[in-house]
Tab-separated table of C-alpha atoms in Angstrom:
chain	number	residue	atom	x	y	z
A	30	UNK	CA	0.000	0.000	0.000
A	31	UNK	CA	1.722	3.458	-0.975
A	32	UNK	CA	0.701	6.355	1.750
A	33	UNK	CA	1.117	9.808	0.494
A	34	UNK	CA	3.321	11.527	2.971
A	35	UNK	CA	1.932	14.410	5.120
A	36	UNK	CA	1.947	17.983	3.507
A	37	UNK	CA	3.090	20.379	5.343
A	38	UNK	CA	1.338	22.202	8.194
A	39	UNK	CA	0.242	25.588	8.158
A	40	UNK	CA	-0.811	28.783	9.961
A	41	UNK	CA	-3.255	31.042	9.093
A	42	UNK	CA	-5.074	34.178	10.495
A	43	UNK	CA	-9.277	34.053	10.383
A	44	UNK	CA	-10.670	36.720	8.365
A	45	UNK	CA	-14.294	35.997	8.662
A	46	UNK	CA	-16.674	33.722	9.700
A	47	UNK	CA	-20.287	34.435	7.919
A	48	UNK	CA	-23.116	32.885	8.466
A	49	UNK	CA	-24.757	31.989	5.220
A	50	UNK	CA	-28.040	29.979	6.016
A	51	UNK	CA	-29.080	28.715	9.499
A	52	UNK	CA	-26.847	25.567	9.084
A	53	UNK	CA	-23.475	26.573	6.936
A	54	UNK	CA	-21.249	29.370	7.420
A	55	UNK	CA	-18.018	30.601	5.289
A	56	UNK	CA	-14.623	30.895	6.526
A	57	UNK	CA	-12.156	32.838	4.796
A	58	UNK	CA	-8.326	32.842	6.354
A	59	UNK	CA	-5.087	33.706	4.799
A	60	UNK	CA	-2.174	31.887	5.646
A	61	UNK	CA	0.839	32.869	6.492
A	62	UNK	CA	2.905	31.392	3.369
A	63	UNK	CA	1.284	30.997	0.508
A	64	UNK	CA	-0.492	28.543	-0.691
A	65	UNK	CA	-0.677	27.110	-4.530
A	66	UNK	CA	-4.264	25.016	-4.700
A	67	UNK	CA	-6.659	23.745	-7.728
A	68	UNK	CA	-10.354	23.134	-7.806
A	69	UNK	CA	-11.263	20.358	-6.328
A	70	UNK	CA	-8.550	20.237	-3.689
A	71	UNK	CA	-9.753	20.189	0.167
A	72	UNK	CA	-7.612	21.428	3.271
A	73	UNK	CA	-8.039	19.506	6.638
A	74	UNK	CA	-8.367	21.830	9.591
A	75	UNK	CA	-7.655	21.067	13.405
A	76	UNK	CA	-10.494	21.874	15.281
A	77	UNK	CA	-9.073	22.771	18.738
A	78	UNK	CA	-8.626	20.070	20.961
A	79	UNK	CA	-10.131	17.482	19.013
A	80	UNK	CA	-7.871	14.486	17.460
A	81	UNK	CA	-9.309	14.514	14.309
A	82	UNK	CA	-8.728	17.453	11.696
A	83	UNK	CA	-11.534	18.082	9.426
A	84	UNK	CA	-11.459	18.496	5.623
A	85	UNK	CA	-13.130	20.765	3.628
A	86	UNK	CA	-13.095	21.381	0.015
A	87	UNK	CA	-11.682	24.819	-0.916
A	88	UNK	CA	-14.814	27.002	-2.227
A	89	UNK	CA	-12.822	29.790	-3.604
A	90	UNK	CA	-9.209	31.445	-3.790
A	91	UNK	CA	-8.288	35.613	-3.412
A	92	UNK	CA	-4.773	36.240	-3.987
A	93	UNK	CA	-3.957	34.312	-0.654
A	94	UNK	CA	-7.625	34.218	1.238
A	95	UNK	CA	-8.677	30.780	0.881
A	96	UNK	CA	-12.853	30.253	1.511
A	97	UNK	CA	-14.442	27.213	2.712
A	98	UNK	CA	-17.730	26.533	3.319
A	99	UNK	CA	-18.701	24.540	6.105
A	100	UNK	CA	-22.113	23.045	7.316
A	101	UNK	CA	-22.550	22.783	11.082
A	102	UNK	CA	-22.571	18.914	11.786
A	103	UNK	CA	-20.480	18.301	15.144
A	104	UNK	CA	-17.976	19.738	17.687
A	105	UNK	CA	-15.409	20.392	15.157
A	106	UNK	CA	-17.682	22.550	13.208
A	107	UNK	CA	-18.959	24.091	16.259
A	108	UNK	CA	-15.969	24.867	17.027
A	109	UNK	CA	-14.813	26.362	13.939
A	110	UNK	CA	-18.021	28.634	13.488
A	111	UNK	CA	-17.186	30.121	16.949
A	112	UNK	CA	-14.073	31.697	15.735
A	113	UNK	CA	-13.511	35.259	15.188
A	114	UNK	CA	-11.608	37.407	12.531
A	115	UNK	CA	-7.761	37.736	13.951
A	116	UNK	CA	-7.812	33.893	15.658
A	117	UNK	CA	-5.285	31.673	14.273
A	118	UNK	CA	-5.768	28.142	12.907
A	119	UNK	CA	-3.532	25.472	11.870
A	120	UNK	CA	-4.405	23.232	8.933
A	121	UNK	CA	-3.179	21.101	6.120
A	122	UNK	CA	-3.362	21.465	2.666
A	123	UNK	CA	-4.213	21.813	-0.444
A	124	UNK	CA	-4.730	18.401	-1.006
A	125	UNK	CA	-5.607	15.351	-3.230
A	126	UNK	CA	-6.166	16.001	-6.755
A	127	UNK	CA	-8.193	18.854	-8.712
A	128	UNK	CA	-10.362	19.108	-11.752
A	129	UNK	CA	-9.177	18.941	-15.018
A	130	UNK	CA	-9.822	22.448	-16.106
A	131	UNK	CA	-10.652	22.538	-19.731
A	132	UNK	CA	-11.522	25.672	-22.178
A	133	UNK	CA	-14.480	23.574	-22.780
A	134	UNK	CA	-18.538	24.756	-22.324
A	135	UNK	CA	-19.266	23.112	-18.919
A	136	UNK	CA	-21.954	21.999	-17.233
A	137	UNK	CA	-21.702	22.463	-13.346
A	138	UNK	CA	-23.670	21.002	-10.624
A	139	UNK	CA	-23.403	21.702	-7.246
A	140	UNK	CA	-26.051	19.778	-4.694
A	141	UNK	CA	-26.051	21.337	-0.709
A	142	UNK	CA	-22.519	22.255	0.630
A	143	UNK	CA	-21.266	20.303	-2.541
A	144	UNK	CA	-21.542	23.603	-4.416
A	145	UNK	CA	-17.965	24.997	-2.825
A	146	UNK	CA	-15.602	23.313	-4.957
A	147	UNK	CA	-17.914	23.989	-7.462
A	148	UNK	CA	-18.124	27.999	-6.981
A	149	UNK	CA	-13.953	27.643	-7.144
A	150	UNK	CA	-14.164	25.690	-10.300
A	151	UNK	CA	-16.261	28.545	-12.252
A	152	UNK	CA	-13.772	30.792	-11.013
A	153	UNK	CA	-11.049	29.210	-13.054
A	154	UNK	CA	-13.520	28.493	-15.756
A	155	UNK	CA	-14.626	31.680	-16.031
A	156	UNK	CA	-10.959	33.217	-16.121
A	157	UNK	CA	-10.007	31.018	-19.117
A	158	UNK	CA	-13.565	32.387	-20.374
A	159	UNK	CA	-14.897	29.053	-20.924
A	160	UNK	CA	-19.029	29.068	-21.244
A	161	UNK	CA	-20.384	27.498	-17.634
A	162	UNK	CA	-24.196	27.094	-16.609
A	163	UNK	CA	-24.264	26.481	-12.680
A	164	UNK	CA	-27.245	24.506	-11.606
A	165	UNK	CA	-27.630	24.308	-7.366
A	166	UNK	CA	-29.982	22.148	-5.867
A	167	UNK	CA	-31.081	22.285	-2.209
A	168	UNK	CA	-33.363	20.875	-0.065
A	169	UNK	CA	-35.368	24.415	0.739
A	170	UNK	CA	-34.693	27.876	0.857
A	171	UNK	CA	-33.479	28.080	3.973
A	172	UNK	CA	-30.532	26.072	2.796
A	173	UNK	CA	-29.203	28.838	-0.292
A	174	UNK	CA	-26.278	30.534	0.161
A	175	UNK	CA	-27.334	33.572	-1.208
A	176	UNK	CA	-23.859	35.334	-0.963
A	177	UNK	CA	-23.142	33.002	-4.494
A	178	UNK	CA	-24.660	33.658	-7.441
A	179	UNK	CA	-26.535	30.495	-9.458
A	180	UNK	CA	-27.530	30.260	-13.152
A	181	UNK	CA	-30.599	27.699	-11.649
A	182	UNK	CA	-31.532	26.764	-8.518
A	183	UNK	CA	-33.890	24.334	-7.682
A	184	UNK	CA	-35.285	23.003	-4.009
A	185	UNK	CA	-36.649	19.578	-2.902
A	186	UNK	CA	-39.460	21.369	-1.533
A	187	UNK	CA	-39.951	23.894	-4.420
A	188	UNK	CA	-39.513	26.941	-1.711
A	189	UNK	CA	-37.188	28.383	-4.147
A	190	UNK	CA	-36.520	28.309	-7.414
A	191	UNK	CA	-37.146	25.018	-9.595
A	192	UNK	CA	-39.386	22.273	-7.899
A	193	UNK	CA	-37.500	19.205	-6.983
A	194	UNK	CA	-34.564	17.248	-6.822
A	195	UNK	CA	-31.304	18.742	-8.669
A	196	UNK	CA	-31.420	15.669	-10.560
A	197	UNK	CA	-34.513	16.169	-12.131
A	198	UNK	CA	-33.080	18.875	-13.991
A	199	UNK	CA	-29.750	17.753	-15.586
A	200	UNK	CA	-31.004	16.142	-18.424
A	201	UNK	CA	-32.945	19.389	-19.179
A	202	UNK	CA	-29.947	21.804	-18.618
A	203	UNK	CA	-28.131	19.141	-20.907
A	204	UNK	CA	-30.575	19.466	-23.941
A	205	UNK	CA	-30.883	23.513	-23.197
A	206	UNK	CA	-27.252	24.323	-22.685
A	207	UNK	CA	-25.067	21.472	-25.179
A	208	UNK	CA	-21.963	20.909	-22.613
A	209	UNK	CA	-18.651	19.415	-23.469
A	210	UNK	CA	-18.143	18.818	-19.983
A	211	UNK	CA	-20.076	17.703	-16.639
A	212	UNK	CA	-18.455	18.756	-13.489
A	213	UNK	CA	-20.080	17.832	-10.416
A	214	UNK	CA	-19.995	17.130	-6.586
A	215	UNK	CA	-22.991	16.480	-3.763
A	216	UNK	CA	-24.083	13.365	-1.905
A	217	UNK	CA	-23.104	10.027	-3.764
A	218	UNK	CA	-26.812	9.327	-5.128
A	219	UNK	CA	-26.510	12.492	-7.045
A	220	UNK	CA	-23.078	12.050	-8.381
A	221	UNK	CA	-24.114	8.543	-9.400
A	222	UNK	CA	-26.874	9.636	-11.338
A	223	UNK	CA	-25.446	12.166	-13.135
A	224	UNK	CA	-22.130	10.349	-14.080
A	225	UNK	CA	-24.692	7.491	-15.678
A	226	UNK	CA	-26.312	10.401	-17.317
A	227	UNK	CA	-23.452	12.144	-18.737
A	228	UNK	CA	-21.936	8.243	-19.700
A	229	UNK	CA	-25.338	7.520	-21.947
A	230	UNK	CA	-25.004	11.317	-23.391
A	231	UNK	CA	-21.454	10.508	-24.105
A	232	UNK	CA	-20.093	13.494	-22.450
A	233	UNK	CA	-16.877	13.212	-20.575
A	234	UNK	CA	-18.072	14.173	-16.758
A	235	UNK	CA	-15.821	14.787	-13.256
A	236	UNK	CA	-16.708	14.546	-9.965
A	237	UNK	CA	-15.709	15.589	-6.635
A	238	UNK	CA	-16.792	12.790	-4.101
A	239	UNK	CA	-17.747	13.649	-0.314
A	240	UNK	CA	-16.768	10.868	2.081
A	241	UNK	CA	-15.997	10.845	5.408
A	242	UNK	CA	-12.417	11.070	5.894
A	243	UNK	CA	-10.037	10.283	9.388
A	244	UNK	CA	-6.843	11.111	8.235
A	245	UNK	CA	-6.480	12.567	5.128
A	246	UNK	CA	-3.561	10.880	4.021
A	247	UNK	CA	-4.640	7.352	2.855
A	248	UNK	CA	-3.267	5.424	6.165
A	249	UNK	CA	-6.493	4.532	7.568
A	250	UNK	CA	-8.765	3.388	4.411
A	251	UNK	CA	-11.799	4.765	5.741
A	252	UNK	CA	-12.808	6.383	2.204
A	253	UNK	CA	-12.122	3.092	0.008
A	254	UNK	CA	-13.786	3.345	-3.052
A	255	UNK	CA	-13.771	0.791	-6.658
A	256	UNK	CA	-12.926	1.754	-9.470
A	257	UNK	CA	-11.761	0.816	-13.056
A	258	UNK	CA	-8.517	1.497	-14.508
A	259	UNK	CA	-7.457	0.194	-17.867
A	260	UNK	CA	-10.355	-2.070	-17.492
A	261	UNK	CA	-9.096	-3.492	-14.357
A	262	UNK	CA	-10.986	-2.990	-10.979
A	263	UNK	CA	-8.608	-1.530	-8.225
A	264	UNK	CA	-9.074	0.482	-4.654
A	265	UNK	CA	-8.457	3.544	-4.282
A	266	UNK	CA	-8.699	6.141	-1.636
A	267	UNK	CA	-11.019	9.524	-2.055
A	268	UNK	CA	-8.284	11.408	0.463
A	269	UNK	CA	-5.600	10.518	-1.991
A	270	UNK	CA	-6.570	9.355	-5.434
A	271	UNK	CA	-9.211	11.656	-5.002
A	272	UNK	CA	-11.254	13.822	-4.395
A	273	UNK	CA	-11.849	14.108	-8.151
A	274	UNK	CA	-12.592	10.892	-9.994
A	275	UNK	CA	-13.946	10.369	-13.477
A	276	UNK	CA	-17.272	9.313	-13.006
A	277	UNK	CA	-16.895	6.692	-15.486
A	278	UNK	CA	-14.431	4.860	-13.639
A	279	UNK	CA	-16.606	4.759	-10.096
A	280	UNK	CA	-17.522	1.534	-9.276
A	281	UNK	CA	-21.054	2.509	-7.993
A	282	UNK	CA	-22.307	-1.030	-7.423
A	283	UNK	CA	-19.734	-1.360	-4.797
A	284	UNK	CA	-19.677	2.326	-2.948
């Protein structure tokens, strides 16, 4: 088994915490070296005196302010919402692998607080000017992050926007908007769906899995996925060998 060694740790000074709906805030912190990232990428964060860091993916990139956007789940969260702009923090990062970005018209979807890598990725899109259509799916209102701007936005329970499940709409945004390219990232039923979607359409589609991770750095296989490479089935790790896959080569049977 090869284990990715450790990236270096770093320090960084809070520059906000925002609230953004009742359950997700965004913190933005610059750190004190800089730090070279891609979409996709996630930083792991120590959360006081807990054991366990906690990853997030990175939602967007200012000269050296990195954003994340983080739903309140646990103590670590808790913990992390409470800070205030000056504290320090120590975290990891960036790591595992990125998006492919690609001067190519791009389809993005974004479901819950899967939208951050997402937001970064049109960011890098959008400075290569490539053509992107963001759809955003929620569960209500209450759960939009209405600091970001959307193309569509659709809610389980039709309080905002479209009515229904973000996957009720991909095929539609496919026919309406022609991409070259699916990008996407949001609980594994959604990113299962769409990569069958985009494999019957034909178009080449990435994805940015969420899985609960202990240590980042492929030791414990806790995030052990299947998938297919030159035919062959083989493990890999969404810490390491992700977070990015092509959803092509997931092994959804066995997730």
């Amino acid at each position: 088994m090869q284990v990715t060694p450790l990236k270096k740790l770093h320090k960084a000074k809070v520059i906000e915490v925002k609230n953004v709906t009742e359950s997700m805030f965004y913190l933005k912190f610059m750190p004190i070296e800089k730090i070279d990232s891609v979409p996709g990428q996630f930083v792991s964060i120590l959360c006081g005196n807990l054991t366990l860091r906690r990853p997030f993916s990175i939602a967007g990139v200012e000269e050296n302010e990195i954003g994340v956007l983080i739903k309140k789940k646990g103590k670590g969260t808790e913990y992390l919402s409470s800070l205030r702009t000056g504290d320090e923090i120590d975290f990891v990062g960036a790591m595992g692998s990125g998006f492919k970005i690609e001067d190519k018209k791009s389809l993005l979807v974004g479901a819950g607080v899967g939208v951050a890598p997402i937001l970064y990725l049109r960011e890098e899109l959008n400075k290569r000017s490539a053509k992107t259509m963001f759809l955003a799916g929620f569960q209500t209102e209450k759960e939009v992050p209405m600091i970001f701007d959307f193309d569509k936005i659709c809610t389980d329970d039709g309080s905002m926007g479209m009515h229904g499940s973000v996957l009720n709409y991909v095929r539609n945004s496919v026919e309406e908007f022609h991409p070259e390219k699916i990008y996407a990232c949001g609980p594994l039923v959604v990113l299962e769906n769409i990569s069958q979607i985009a494999k019957r359409l034909q178009i080449p589609c990435e994805i940015a899995m969420e899985k609960e991770m202990a240590c980042s750095i492929g030791v414990c296989r806790g995030c052990v996925i299947r998938v297919l490479k030159n035919g062959v089935e083989q493990n890999a790790s969404v810490c390491q060998d992700g977070p990015v896959f092509n959803g092509n080569e997931v092994v959804w049977s066995k997730i």
